[in-house]
mmCIF file of C-alpha atoms in Angstrom:
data_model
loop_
_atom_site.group_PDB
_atom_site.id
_atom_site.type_symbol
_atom_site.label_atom_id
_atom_site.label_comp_id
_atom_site.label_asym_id
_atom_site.label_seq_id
_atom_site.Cartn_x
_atom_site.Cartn_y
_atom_site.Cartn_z
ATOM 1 C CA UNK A 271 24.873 66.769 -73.373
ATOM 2 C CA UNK A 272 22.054 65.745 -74.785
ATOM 3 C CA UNK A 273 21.831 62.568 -73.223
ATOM 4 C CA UNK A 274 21.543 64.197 -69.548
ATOM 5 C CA UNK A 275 18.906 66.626 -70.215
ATOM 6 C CA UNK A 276 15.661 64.852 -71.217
ATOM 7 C CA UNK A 277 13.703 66.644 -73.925
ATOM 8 C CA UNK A 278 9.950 67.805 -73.287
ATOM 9 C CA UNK A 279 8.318 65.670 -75.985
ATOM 10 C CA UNK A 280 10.183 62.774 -73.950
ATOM 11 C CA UNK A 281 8.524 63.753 -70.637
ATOM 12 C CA UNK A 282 5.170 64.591 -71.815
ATOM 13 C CA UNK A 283 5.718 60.682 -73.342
ATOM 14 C CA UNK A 284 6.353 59.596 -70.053
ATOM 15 C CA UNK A 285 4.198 61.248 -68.143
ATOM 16 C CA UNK A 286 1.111 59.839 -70.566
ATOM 17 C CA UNK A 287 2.496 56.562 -70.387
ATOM 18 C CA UNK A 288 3.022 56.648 -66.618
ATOM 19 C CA UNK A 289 -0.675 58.029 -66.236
ATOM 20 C CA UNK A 290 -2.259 55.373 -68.670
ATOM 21 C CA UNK A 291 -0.166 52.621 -66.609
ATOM 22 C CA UNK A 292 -1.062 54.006 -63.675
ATOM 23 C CA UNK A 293 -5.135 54.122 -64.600
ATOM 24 C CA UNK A 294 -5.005 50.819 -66.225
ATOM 25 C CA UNK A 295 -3.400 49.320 -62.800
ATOM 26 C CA UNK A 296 -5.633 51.069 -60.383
ATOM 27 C CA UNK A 297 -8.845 49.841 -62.996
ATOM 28 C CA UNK A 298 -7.557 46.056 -63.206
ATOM 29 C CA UNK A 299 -4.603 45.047 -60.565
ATOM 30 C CA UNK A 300 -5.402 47.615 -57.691
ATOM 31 C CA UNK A 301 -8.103 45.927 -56.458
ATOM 32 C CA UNK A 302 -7.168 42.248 -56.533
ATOM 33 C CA UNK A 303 -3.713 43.257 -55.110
ATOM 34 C CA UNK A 304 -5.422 45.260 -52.091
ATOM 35 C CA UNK A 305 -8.027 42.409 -51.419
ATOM 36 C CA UNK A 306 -4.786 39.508 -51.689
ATOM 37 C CA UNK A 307 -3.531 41.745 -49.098
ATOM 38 C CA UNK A 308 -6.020 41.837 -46.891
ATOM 39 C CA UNK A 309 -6.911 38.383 -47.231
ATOM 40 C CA UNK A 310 -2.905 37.657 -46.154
ATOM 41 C CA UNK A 311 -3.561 40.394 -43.346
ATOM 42 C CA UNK A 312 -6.764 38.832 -42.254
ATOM 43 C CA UNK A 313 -5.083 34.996 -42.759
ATOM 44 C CA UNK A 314 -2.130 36.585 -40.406
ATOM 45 C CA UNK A 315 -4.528 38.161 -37.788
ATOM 46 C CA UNK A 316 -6.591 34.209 -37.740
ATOM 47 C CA UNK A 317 -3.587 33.138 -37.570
ATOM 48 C CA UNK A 318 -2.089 34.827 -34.535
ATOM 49 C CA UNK A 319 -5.425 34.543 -32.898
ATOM 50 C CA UNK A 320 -4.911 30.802 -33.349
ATOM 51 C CA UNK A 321 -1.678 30.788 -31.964
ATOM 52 C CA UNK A 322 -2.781 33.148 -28.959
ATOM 53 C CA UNK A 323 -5.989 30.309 -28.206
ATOM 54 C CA UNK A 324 -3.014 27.334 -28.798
ATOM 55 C CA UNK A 325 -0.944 28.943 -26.492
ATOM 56 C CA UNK A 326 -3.877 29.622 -23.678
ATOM 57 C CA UNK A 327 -4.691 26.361 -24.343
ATOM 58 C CA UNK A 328 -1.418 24.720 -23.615
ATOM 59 C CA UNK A 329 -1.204 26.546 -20.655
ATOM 60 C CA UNK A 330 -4.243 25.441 -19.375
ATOM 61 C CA UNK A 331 -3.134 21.752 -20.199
ATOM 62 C CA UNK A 332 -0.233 22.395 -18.915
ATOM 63 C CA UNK A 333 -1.795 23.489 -15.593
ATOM 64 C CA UNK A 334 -4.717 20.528 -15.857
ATOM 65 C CA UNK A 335 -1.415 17.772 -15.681
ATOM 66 C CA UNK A 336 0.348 19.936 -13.251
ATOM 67 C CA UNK A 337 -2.811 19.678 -11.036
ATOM 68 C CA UNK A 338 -3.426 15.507 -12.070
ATOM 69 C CA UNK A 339 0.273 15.209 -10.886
ATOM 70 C CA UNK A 340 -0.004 16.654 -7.722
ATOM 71 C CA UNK A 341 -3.125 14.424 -7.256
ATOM 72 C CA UNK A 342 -1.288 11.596 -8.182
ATOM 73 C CA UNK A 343 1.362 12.216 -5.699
ATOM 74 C CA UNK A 344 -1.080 12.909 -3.514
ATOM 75 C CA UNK A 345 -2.514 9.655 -4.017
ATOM 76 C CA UNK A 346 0.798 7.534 -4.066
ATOM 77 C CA UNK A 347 1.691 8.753 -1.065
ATOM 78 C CA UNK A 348 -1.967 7.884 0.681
ATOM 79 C CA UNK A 349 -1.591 4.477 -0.595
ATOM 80 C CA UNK A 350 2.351 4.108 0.330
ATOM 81 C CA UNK A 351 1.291 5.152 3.845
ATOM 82 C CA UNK A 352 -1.584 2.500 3.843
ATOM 83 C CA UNK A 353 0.328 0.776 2.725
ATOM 84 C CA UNK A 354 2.528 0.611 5.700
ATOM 85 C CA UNK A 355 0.053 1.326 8.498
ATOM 86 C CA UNK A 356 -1.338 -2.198 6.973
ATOM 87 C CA UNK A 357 2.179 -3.945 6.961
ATOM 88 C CA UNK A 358 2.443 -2.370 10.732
ATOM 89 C CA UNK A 359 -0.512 -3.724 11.592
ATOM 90 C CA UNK A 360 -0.054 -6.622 10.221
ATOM 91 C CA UNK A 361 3.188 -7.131 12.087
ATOM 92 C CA UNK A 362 2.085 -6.378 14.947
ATOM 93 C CA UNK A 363 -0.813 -8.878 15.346
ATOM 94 C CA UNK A 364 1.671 -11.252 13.946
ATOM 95 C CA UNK A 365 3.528 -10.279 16.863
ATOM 96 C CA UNK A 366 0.764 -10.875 19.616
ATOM 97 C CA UNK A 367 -0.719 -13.448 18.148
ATOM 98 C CA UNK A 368 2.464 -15.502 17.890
ATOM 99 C CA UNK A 369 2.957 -13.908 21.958
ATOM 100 C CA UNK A 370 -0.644 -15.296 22.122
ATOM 101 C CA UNK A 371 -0.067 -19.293 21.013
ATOM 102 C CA UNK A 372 3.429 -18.494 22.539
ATOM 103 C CA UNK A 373 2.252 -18.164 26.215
ATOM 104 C CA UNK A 374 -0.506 -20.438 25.883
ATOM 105 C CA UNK A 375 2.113 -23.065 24.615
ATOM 106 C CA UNK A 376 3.599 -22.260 27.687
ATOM 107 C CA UNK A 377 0.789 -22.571 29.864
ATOM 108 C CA UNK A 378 -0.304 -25.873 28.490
ATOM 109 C CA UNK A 379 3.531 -26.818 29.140
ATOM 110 C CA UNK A 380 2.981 -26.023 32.652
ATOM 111 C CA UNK A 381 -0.553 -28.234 33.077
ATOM 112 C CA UNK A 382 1.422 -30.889 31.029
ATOM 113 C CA UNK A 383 4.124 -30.997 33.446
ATOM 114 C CA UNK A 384 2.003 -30.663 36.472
ATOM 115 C CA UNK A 385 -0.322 -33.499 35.086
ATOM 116 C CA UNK A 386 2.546 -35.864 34.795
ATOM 117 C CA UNK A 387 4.288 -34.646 38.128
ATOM 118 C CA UNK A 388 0.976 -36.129 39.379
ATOM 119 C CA UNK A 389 0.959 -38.841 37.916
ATOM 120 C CA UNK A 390 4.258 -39.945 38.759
ATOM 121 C CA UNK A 391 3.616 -39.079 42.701
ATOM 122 C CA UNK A 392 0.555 -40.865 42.252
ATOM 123 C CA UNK A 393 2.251 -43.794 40.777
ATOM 124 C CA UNK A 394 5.098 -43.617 43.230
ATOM 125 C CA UNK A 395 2.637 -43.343 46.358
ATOM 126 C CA UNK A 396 1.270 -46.451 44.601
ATOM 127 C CA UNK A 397 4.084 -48.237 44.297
ATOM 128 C CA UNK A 398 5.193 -47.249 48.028
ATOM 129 C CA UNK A 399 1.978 -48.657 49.449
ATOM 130 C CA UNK A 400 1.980 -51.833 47.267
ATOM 131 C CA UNK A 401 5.906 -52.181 48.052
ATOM 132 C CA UNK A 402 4.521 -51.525 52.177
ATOM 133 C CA UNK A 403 1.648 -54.363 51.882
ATOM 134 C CA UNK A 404 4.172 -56.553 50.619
ATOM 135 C CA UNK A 405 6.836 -56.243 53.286
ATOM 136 C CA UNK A 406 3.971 -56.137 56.029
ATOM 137 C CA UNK A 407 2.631 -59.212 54.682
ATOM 138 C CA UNK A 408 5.806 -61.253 55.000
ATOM 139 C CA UNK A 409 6.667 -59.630 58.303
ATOM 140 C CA UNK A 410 3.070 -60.558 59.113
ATOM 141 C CA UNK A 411 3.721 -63.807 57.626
ATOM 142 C CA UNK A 412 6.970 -64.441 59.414
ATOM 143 C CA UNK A 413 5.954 -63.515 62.893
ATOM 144 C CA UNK A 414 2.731 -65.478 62.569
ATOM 145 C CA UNK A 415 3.439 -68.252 61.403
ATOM 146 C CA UNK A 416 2.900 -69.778 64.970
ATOM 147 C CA UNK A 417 -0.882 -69.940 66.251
ATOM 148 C CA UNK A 418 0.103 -68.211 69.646
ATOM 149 C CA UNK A 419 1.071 -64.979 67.921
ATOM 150 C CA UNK A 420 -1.929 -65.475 65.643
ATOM 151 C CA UNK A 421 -4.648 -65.283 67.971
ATOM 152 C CA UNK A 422 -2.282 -62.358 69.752
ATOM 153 C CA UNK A 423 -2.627 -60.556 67.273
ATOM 154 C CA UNK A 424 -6.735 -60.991 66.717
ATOM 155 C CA UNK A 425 -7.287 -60.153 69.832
ATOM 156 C CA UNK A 426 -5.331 -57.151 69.822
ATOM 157 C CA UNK A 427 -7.923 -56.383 66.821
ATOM 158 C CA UNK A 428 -11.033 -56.906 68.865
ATOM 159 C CA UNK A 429 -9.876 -54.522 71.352
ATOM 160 C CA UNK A 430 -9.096 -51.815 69.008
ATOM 161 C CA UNK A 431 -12.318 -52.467 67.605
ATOM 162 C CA UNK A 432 -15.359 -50.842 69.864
ATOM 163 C CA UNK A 433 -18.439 -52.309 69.248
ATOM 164 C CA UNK A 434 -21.174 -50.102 69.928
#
C-alpha cells in the first residue's frame, strides 16, 4: 500500500522542488513568455486591424469600379446614341440631297425637252416656209412665164402698195 499513499518527506520534496521550479520560471521564463505573448497578441490585433482597413478598402474599390462602370455605360450609351442620331442624319440629307439633284435632274429634263421641242418647231416652221417659197416660186414661175401675166401681176403690186 505503500505505493498509493505518498510519504511526507516525499511531499515536502515536491513541494520544494515545485516552489524552486516555480521561482526559477517566474525569475527567467515568465517574463519572456508573457512579452512573446503579447507581442503575438499585439501582431494578431495589427493584424486584424489590417485586415479590417483591406477589407474597407476593397469595398471602397469595389464601389470606385462599380461607379467607373456605370459611367462607362453611361458613356457607351451617349456615344451609341450619337452615334445613330449622326447615321440618321446622315441618311437623311443623303436622302434630300439625292431628292435635291433628283428633281433638279428632272427639271433640267424638262428645259432639255422643251429646248429641243423648240427647236424642232422652229426647224419644222423653217422647213415649211422654205418648202412654201419653193412651191410659190414654181407656181410663180409657171403662171408667169408669159409677159401678160407678168406685168398682171406688178400691177396688182402697185395697187396694194399706197404710196403716201
Amino acid at each position: 500500500m505503500q505505493l498509493v499513499t505518498p510519504g511526507i518527506g516525499l511531499l515536502f520534496w515536491q513541494t520544494i522542488t515545485f516552489l524552486v521550479v516555480l521561482f526559477l520560471l517566474s525569475k527567467f521564463a515568465w517574463k519572456p513568455i508573457m512579452k512573446a505573448l503579447r507581442e503575438r497578441e499585439d501582431n494578431i490585433d495589427a493584424a486584424l486591424t489590417m485586415a479590417e482597413k483591406a477589407k474597407l478598402e476593397m469595398q471602397a474599390l469595389k464601389a470606385d469600379n462599380e461607379r467607373l462602370l456605370t459611367e462607362a455605360r453611361a458613356e457607351r450609351d451617349r456615344i451609341l446614341k450619337d452615334a445613330t442620331d449622326a447615321a440618321t442624319t446622315l441618311v437623311e440629307g443623303a436622302r434630300t440631297k439625292a431628292n435635291e439633284e433628283g428633281q433638279r435632274m428632272i427639271e433640267q429634263a424638262r428645259v432639255s425637252i422643251q429646248n429641243e421641242k423648240k427647236a424642232a418647231l422652229t426647224e419644222v416652221k423653217n422647213l415649211a416656209a422654205t418648202l412654201s417659197i419653193d412651191i410659190a416660186e414654181k407656181l410663180l414661175r409657171r403662171e408667169l412665164q408669159d409677159e401678160q401675166a407678168q406685168r398682171a401681176l406688178v400691177q396688182s403690186y402697185l395697187q396694194d402698195t399706197h404710196l403716201s
